[in-house]
Short mmCIF file of C-alpha atoms in Angstrom, two decimals:
data_model
loop_
_atom_site.label_atom_id
_atom_site.label_comp_id
_atom_site.label_asym_id
_atom_site.label_seq_id
_atom_site.Cartn_x
_atom_site.Cartn_y
_atom_site.Cartn_z
CA MET S 1 0.09 -0.01 -0.01
CA LYS S 2 2.90 2.46 0.64
CA THR S 3 4.05 1.99 -2.94
CA ILE S 4 0.67 2.68 -4.14
CA LEU S 5 0.28 5.80 -2.10
CA ALA S 6 3.76 6.97 -3.17
CA ALA S 7 2.73 6.72 -6.77
CA PHE S 8 0.08 9.29 -6.21
CA ILE S 9 2.37 12.00 -4.89
CA SER S 10 2.74 13.24 -8.40
CA ILE S 11 -1.08 13.40 -9.08
CA VAL S 12 -2.35 16.87 -9.79
CA VAL S 13 -4.92 17.52 -7.06
CA ILE S 14 -7.32 20.31 -7.89
CA SER S 15 -9.77 21.84 -5.36
CA PRO S 16 -13.51 21.22 -5.98
CA ALA S 17 -13.92 25.02 -6.33
CA HIS S 18 -12.04 24.89 -9.67
CA ALA S 19 -13.55 21.65 -10.88
CA GLN S 20 -16.52 23.05 -12.67
CA SER S 21 -14.24 25.22 -14.87
CA LEU S 22 -12.68 22.13 -16.37
CA PHE S 23 -9.14 23.15 -16.40
CA GLY S 24 -6.35 21.10 -18.00
CA GLY S 25 -8.07 20.98 -21.38
CA PHE S 26 -11.07 18.80 -20.06
CA VAL S 27 -14.72 19.28 -21.34
CA TYR S 28 -17.98 17.71 -20.82
CA LEU S 29 -18.66 15.26 -23.66
CA ARG S 30 -22.22 16.45 -23.85
CA ASP S 31 -20.96 19.95 -24.81
CA VAL S 32 -19.02 18.33 -27.71
CA ASP S 33 -21.64 15.79 -28.93
CA SER S 34 -24.92 15.32 -27.03
CA SER S 35 -25.90 12.46 -29.19
CA ILE S 36 -23.34 10.10 -27.65
CA ILE S 37 -25.21 7.90 -25.14
CA GLN S 38 -23.79 7.87 -21.58
CA ASP S 39 -24.07 5.28 -18.83
CA ILE S 40 -21.31 6.39 -16.33
CA ARG S 41 -21.46 3.15 -14.28
CA TYR S 42 -19.07 4.26 -11.39
CA ALA S 43 -21.53 7.08 -10.58
CA THR S 44 -24.14 4.22 -9.81
CA SER S 45 -24.50 1.13 -7.77
CA ASN S 46 -24.37 -0.88 -11.13
CA ASN S 47 -20.65 -1.71 -11.17
CA PHE S 48 -18.30 -4.31 -9.67
CA VAL S 49 -18.02 -2.39 -6.34
CA GLY S 50 -21.76 -2.12 -5.89
CA ARG S 51 -21.82 1.64 -5.13
CA PRO S 52 -20.64 5.04 -6.58
CA LEU S 53 -16.90 5.35 -6.42
CA ALA S 54 -15.21 8.24 -4.74
CA GLY S 55 -15.10 11.36 -6.94
CA TYR S 56 -18.07 10.46 -9.15
CA ASP S 57 -20.48 13.12 -7.95
CA ALA S 58 -22.29 13.08 -11.32
CA GLY S 59 -22.94 10.65 -14.13
CA GLU S 60 -21.12 12.75 -16.66
CA CYS S 61 -18.40 11.88 -19.22
CA VAL S 62 -15.48 14.29 -18.88
CA VAL S 63 -12.81 14.06 -21.50
CA LYS S 64 -9.78 16.04 -22.96
CA ARG S 65 -11.07 18.30 -25.61
CA GLU S 66 -9.20 16.44 -28.40
CA VAL S 67 -10.51 13.11 -27.20
CA GLY S 68 -14.08 14.64 -27.26
CA LEU S 69 -13.62 15.87 -30.87
CA ARG S 70 -12.35 12.50 -32.10
CA LEU S 71 -15.30 10.68 -30.35
CA LYS S 72 -17.59 13.10 -32.29
CA ALA S 73 -16.03 12.05 -35.53
CA VAL S 74 -16.49 8.32 -34.64
CA GLN S 75 -20.11 9.02 -33.71
CA GLN S 76 -20.81 10.70 -36.96
CA GLU S 77 -19.50 7.77 -38.81
CA LEU S 78 -21.64 5.37 -36.76
CA ALA S 79 -24.74 7.46 -37.03
CA ALA S 80 -24.93 6.68 -40.79
CA GLN S 81 -25.12 3.01 -39.78
CA ASN S 82 -27.98 3.57 -37.11
CA LEU S 83 -25.26 2.95 -34.45
CA SER S 84 -24.14 5.07 -31.42
CA LEU S 85 -21.28 5.06 -29.03
CA LYS S 86 -22.30 4.42 -25.34
CA MET S 87 -19.83 5.72 -22.71
CA PHE S 88 -19.28 3.58 -19.55
CA ASP S 89 -16.37 5.57 -18.04
CA CYS S 90 -14.19 8.49 -19.14
CA TYR S 91 -11.98 10.74 -16.98
CA ARG S 92 -11.69 8.87 -13.66
CA PRO S 93 -10.63 10.90 -10.44
CA ALA S 94 -7.57 9.32 -8.97
CA ARG S 95 -9.33 8.83 -5.65
CA ALA S 96 -11.64 6.47 -7.46
CA SER S 97 -8.63 4.35 -8.21
CA LEU S 98 -7.63 4.37 -4.58
CA ASP S 99 -11.25 3.36 -3.75
CA MET S 100 -10.83 0.34 -5.99
CA VAL S 101 -7.66 -0.60 -4.03
CA LYS S 102 -9.50 -0.36 -0.75
CA TRP S 103 -12.34 -2.42 -2.14
CA SER S 104 -9.99 -5.14 -3.34
CA GLN S 105 -8.53 -5.53 0.16
CA ASN S 106 -11.68 -5.52 2.28
CA GLY S 107 -11.50 -9.24 2.78
CA HIS S 108 -14.79 -10.50 1.40
CA GLU S 109 -16.64 -10.98 -1.92
CA THR S 110 -20.36 -10.78 -2.39
CA ALA S 111 -22.42 -12.64 -5.10
CA ALA S 112 -22.90 -9.33 -6.95
CA GLU S 113 -19.24 -8.74 -7.12
CA ARG S 114 -18.52 -12.19 -8.41
CA ARG S 115 -20.82 -11.58 -11.32
CA TYR S 116 -17.96 -9.47 -12.69
CA ASN S 117 -15.12 -11.68 -11.54
CA PRO S 118 -16.56 -15.27 -11.89
CA LYS S 119 -13.16 -16.90 -11.88
CA ILE S 120 -10.62 -14.52 -10.46
CA PRO S 121 -10.40 -13.38 -6.80
CA LYS S 122 -10.60 -9.71 -6.54
CA THR S 123 -7.34 -9.62 -4.58
CA GLU S 124 -5.61 -10.72 -8.01
CA LEU S 125 -7.23 -8.18 -10.21
CA PHE S 126 -4.38 -5.64 -9.88
CA ARG S 127 -1.72 -8.20 -10.34
CA LEU S 128 -3.29 -9.52 -13.46
CA GLY S 129 -3.73 -6.15 -15.09
CA TYR S 130 -7.54 -5.74 -15.03
CA ILE S 131 -7.49 -2.85 -12.62
CA ALA S 132 -4.75 -0.25 -12.25
CA SER S 133 -3.91 1.71 -8.98
CA ARG S 134 -2.87 4.45 -11.13
CA SER S 135 -5.18 4.57 -14.19
CA GLN S 136 -4.73 6.15 -17.62
CA HIS S 137 -8.34 7.30 -17.12
CA SER S 138 -7.06 9.87 -14.66
CA THR S 139 -4.99 11.53 -17.30
CA GLY S 140 -7.92 11.91 -19.71
CA ALA S 141 -6.38 9.47 -22.20
CA ALA S 142 -8.61 6.44 -21.65
CA LEU S 143 -12.22 5.49 -22.15
CA ASP S 144 -14.61 2.59 -21.69
CA LEU S 145 -17.35 2.30 -24.13
CA THR S 146 -19.60 0.07 -26.31
CA LEU S 147 -22.00 0.27 -29.33
CA VAL S 148 -25.66 0.74 -29.37
CA ASP S 149 -27.84 -0.46 -32.33
CA LEU S 150 -30.29 2.33 -32.44
CA LYS S 151 -32.84 0.05 -34.42
CA ALA S 152 -32.91 -2.50 -31.58
CA ASP S 153 -34.97 -2.73 -28.38
CA ASN S 154 -32.75 -1.15 -25.81
CA SER S 155 -35.34 -0.74 -23.15
CA GLY S 156 -34.02 -3.30 -20.63
CA LYS S 157 -33.07 -1.76 -17.32
CA TYR S 158 -30.77 -2.86 -14.53
CA ASP S 159 -32.80 -4.08 -11.61
CA PRO S 160 -30.62 -4.17 -8.35
CA SER S 161 -33.07 -6.52 -6.76
CA ARG S 162 -32.53 -9.28 -9.33
CA SER S 163 -29.88 -12.00 -9.34
CA TYR S 164 -28.31 -11.93 -12.72
CA ALA S 165 -25.98 -14.58 -14.21
CA ASP S 166 -22.26 -13.75 -14.37
CA CYS S 167 -20.84 -11.46 -17.03
CA THR S 168 -19.76 -14.41 -19.30
CA ALA S 169 -23.30 -15.77 -19.57
CA PRO S 170 -25.49 -15.34 -22.61
CA ALA S 171 -26.83 -11.81 -23.02
CA GLU S 172 -30.37 -12.71 -22.01
CA ALA S 173 -29.20 -14.08 -18.62
CA ARG S 174 -26.74 -11.11 -17.85
CA ALA S 175 -27.69 -7.75 -16.46
CA PRO S 176 -29.12 -5.65 -19.34
CA GLU S 177 -26.86 -2.98 -20.79
CA GLY S 178 -28.91 -1.49 -23.62
CA SER S 179 -26.17 -2.16 -26.14
CA VAL S 180 -25.12 -4.81 -28.74
CA ASP S 181 -23.93 -8.27 -27.46
CA MET S 182 -20.18 -8.12 -27.26
CA GLY S 183 -20.02 -11.64 -25.73
CA THR S 184 -19.54 -10.34 -22.12
CA GLY S 185 -20.84 -7.55 -19.85
CA TYR S 186 -18.91 -4.42 -19.24
CA ASP S 187 -15.95 -4.74 -16.69
CA CYS S 188 -15.97 -8.56 -17.05
CA THR S 189 -12.68 -9.79 -15.66
CA ASP S 190 -12.40 -13.02 -17.54
CA THR S 191 -10.49 -14.26 -20.55
CA LYS S 192 -13.74 -14.09 -22.50
CA GLY S 193 -13.60 -10.31 -22.08
CA HIS S 194 -10.21 -10.22 -24.04
CA THR S 195 -10.87 -8.44 -27.33
CA ALA S 196 -9.68 -11.49 -29.47
CA ALA S 197 -11.13 -14.21 -27.18
CA PRO S 198 -11.81 -17.32 -29.21
CA SER S 199 -14.67 -18.41 -27.08
CA ILE S 200 -17.16 -15.86 -28.42
CA ASN S 201 -19.48 -16.43 -31.36
CA PRO S 202 -19.01 -14.94 -34.96
CA ASP S 203 -21.61 -12.10 -34.33
CA GLN S 204 -20.04 -10.99 -31.11
CA ARG S 205 -16.57 -11.01 -32.76
CA ALA S 206 -17.98 -8.90 -35.60
CA TRP S 207 -19.28 -6.35 -33.20
CA ARG S 208 -15.97 -6.15 -31.37
CA LYS S 209 -14.13 -5.67 -34.75
CA ARG S 210 -16.59 -2.99 -35.76
CA LEU S 211 -15.99 -1.00 -32.52
CA VAL S 212 -12.24 -1.44 -32.70
CA THR S 213 -12.06 -0.44 -36.39
CA ALA S 214 -14.29 2.75 -35.96
CA MET S 215 -12.18 3.89 -32.99
CA ALA S 216 -8.90 3.14 -34.69
CA ARG S 217 -9.77 5.41 -37.67
CA GLN S 218 -9.56 8.29 -35.07
CA GLY S 219 -6.37 7.13 -33.42
CA PHE S 220 -7.80 5.10 -30.49
CA VAL S 221 -5.95 1.98 -29.45
CA ASN S 222 -7.82 -1.00 -27.69
CA TYR S 223 -6.43 -2.72 -24.67
CA SER S 224 -6.31 -6.42 -25.56
CA LYS S 225 -7.58 -7.66 -22.17
CA GLU S 226 -10.68 -5.45 -22.32
CA TRP S 227 -12.91 -5.12 -25.37
CA TRP S 228 -14.39 -1.88 -23.97
CA HIS S 229 -11.19 -0.04 -23.18
CA PHE S 230 -9.59 2.40 -25.53
CA SER S 231 -6.82 5.05 -25.28
CA LEU S 232 -5.55 7.87 -27.36
CA PRO S 233 -1.78 7.91 -27.40
CA GLY S 234 -0.24 11.26 -26.54
CA ALA S 235 -3.46 12.71 -25.02
CA GLY S 236 -2.57 11.93 -21.39
CA GLY S 237 -0.02 13.36 -19.08
CA ALA S 238 -0.33 14.10 -15.38
CA ALA S 239 -3.07 12.26 -13.52
CA TYR S 240 -5.99 14.40 -12.02
CA ASP S 241 -8.08 14.03 -8.93
CA PHE S 242 -10.72 16.58 -9.36
CA PRO S 243 -14.33 15.23 -8.71
CA ILE S 244 -16.84 14.95 -11.58
CA GLN S 245 -19.42 17.47 -10.82
CA PRO S 246 -22.91 17.99 -12.49
CA ARG S 247 -22.72 19.84 -15.71
CA ARG S 248 -24.33 23.31 -15.71
CA ASN S 249 -26.87 23.78 -18.48
#
């Protein structure tokens, strides 16, 4: 833990009073392209921790301006195909990553948590590279997202009172995400969540390829262990820790 804390000494910590002004080249994605669907999961209880993470005071996607403009370009290409991006996570306050560290060390795992980690103990998630104590998300260079078929029925909603199958199960048994079937749910720490996993079916593989290809045209690079995770080389820098606050209309 001392090593983890030491790594955060270099993080740029900004007071909440300045967070709304979105310094450091950050913008609200809604101000760049309001058509991009947002489901910022760490601002809700619908995530592997089971509660909002520290620093997520609003369910808003905050990105570096360049990142937002490139996402807008991706969205424009997808719109012609009746598709949309759906954002799960964008900028992540550094305190949220520390919150994940504490969660991984709390000594117990619930059934809801195991939906996301069906085969891997949560104490192993950092060592295996599924979660980072110092995330690229905090620099503004990384994103978690998926595709939505705008012609499909996307009305299914997450019900916290239900017992869903784990993230590797067929889409009809998993928690609904209102998106195309990528073969696993979001944040699924399993080899089936690896982008090139051989265990998914041809349709799921085609959707993953479609997403990777669309993002690559704007310079985004996919992380091989997570089909949903993309980064923009050169867009990062210092890690930030300002909280995500509600956007003013």
